[in-house]
XYZ file of C-alpha atoms in Angstrom:
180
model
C -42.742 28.992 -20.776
C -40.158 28.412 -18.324
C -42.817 26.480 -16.250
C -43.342 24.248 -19.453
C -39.835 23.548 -19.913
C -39.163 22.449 -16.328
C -41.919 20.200 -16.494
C -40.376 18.486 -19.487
C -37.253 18.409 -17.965
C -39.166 16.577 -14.991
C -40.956 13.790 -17.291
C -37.333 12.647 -18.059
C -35.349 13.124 -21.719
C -37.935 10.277 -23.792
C -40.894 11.935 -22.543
C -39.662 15.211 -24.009
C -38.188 13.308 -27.000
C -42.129 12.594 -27.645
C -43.578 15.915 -27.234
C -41.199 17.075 -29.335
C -42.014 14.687 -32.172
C -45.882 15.749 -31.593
C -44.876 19.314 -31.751
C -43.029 18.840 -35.255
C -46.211 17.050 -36.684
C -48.340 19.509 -35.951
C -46.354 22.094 -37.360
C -45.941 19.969 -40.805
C -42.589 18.964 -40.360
C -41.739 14.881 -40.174
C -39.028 13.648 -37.394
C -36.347 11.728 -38.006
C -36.577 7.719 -36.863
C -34.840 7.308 -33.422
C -31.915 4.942 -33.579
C -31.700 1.345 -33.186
C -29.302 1.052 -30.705
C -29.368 2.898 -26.865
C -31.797 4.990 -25.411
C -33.227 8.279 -26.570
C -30.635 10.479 -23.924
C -27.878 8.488 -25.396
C -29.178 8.830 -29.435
C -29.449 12.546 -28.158
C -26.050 12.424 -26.621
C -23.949 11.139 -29.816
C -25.657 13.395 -31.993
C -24.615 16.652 -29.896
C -21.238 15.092 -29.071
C -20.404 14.440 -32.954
C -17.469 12.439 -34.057
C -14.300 12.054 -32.224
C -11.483 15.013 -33.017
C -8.422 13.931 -34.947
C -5.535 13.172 -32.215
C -3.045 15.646 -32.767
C 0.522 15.638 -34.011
C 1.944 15.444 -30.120
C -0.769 12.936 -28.683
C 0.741 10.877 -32.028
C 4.144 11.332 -31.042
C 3.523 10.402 -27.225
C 1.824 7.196 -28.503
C 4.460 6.115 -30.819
C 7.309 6.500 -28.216
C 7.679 3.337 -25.715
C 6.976 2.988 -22.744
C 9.618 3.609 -20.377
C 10.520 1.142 -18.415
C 10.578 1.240 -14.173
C 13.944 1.225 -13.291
C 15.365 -1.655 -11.111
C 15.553 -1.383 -7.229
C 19.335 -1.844 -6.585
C 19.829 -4.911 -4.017
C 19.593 -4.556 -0.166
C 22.915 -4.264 0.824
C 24.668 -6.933 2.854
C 24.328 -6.145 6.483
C 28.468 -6.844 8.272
C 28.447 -9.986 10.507
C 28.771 -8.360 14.401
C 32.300 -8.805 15.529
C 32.181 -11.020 18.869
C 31.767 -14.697 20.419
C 27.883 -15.627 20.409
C 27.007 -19.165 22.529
C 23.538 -20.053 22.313
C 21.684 -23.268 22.205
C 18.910 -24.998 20.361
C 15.546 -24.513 22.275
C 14.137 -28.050 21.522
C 17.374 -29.837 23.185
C 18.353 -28.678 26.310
C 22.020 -28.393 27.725
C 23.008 -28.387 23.667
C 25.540 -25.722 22.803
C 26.038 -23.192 19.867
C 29.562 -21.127 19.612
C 30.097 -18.538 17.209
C 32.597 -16.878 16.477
C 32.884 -14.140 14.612
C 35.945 -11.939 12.997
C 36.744 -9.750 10.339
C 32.986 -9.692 9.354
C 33.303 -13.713 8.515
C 32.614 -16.600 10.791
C 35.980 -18.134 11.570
C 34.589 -20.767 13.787
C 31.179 -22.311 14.207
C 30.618 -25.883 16.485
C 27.433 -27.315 17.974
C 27.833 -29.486 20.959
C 24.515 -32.145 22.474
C 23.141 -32.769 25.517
C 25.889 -35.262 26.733
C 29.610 -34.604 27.431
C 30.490 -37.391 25.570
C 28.848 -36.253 22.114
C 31.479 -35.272 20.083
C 31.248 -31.387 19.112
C 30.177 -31.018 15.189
C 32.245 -28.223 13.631
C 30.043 -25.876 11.178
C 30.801 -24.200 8.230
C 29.544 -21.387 6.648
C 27.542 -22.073 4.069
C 25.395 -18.913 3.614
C 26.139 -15.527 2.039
C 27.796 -14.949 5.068
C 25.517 -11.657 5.872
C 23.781 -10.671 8.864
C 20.373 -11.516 7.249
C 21.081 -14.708 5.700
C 23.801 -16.960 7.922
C 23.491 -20.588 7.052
C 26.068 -23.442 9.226
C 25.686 -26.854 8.621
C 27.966 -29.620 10.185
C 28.206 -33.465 10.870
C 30.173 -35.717 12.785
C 30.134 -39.638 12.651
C 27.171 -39.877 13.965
C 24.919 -36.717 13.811
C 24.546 -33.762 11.688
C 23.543 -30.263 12.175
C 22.106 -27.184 9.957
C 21.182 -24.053 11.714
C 19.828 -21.031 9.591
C 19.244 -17.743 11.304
C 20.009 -13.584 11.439
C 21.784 -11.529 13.693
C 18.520 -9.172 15.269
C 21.076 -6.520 16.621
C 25.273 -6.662 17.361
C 24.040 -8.933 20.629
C 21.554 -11.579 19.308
C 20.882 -14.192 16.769
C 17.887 -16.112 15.685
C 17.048 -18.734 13.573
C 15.575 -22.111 12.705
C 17.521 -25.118 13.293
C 17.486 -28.991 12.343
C 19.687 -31.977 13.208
C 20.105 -35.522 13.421
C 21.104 -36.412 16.863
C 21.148 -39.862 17.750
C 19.410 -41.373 14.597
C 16.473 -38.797 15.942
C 15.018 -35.676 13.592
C 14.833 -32.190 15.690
C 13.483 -29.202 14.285
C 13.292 -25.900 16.637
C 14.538 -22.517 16.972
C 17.798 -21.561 18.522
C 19.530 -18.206 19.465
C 23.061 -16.858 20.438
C 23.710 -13.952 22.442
C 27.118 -12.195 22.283
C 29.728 -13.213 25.414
């Protein structure tokens, strides 16, 4: 018998479905119509599972509720501006100057000088959040303007992007400071 059964269980679950139904005829008895819908493992399947079980009173409950919401991450804090004198210069022009200076964790003086002696210095204010992350100084003079946006990388550097109208002519670059 148990040889019988494995072999049925080898021919795969429609191939037993049919035996079965040959079995029952033989014996007198009429089988029910397969369903419409799925295979005969799944018509098999719903009838063993049976209907779904009422959810119950706490599944309810934990449905009704809302969903909690994620609290909010509270903002980076503002890293302190270094305290210190950073000169630097603008990669793109060379002999241009940057000064920096930096006190009580504000900028209290900011001035970009060009190439040429006789360029007159453009003092920069500050512009930005005044943070270490996010230091914006922009500046202009008759003739030329400057806007330099950068971070301080440690206490002894800072980096940044920088554009300026010298001379009637657009430069774009990077510049950095280091502390004197």
């Amino acid at each position: 018998m148990r040889c019988a059964w494995a072999m049925l269980g080898a021919w795969g679950p429609q191939a037993a479905a049919v035996l079965v139904a040959a079995a029952m005829v033989a014996c007198g008895s009429r089988p029910e119509a397969p369903a419409e819908t799925g295979s005969g493992a799944s018509a098999a399947a719903a009838a063993v599972e049976g209907p779904l079980p009422a959810p119950s009173a706490e599944d309810r409950a934990a449905a009704a509720e809302p969903e909690a919401e994620l609290p909010e991450l509270p903002p980076k804090p503002a890293r302190a501006l270094p305290e210190g004198v950073f000169v630097g210069t603008a990669r793109e022009i060379p002999g241009s100057r940057i000064e920096i200076v930096v006190r009580a964790g504000a900028v209290t003086e900011a001035r970009y000088a060009g190439p040429t002696a006789d360029e007159a210095p453009i003092a920069l204010s500050d512009r930005g959040r005044g943070d270490a992350d996010a230091l914006t100084l922009t500046g202009r003079n008759e003739r030329d303007y400057v806007q330099l946006r950068g971070s301080f990388v440690d206490a002894e550097r800072i980096r940044g992007t920088y554009r300026g109208g010298l001379a009637s002519k657009v430069v774009e670059g990077e510049w950095y400071a280091v502390r004197r």
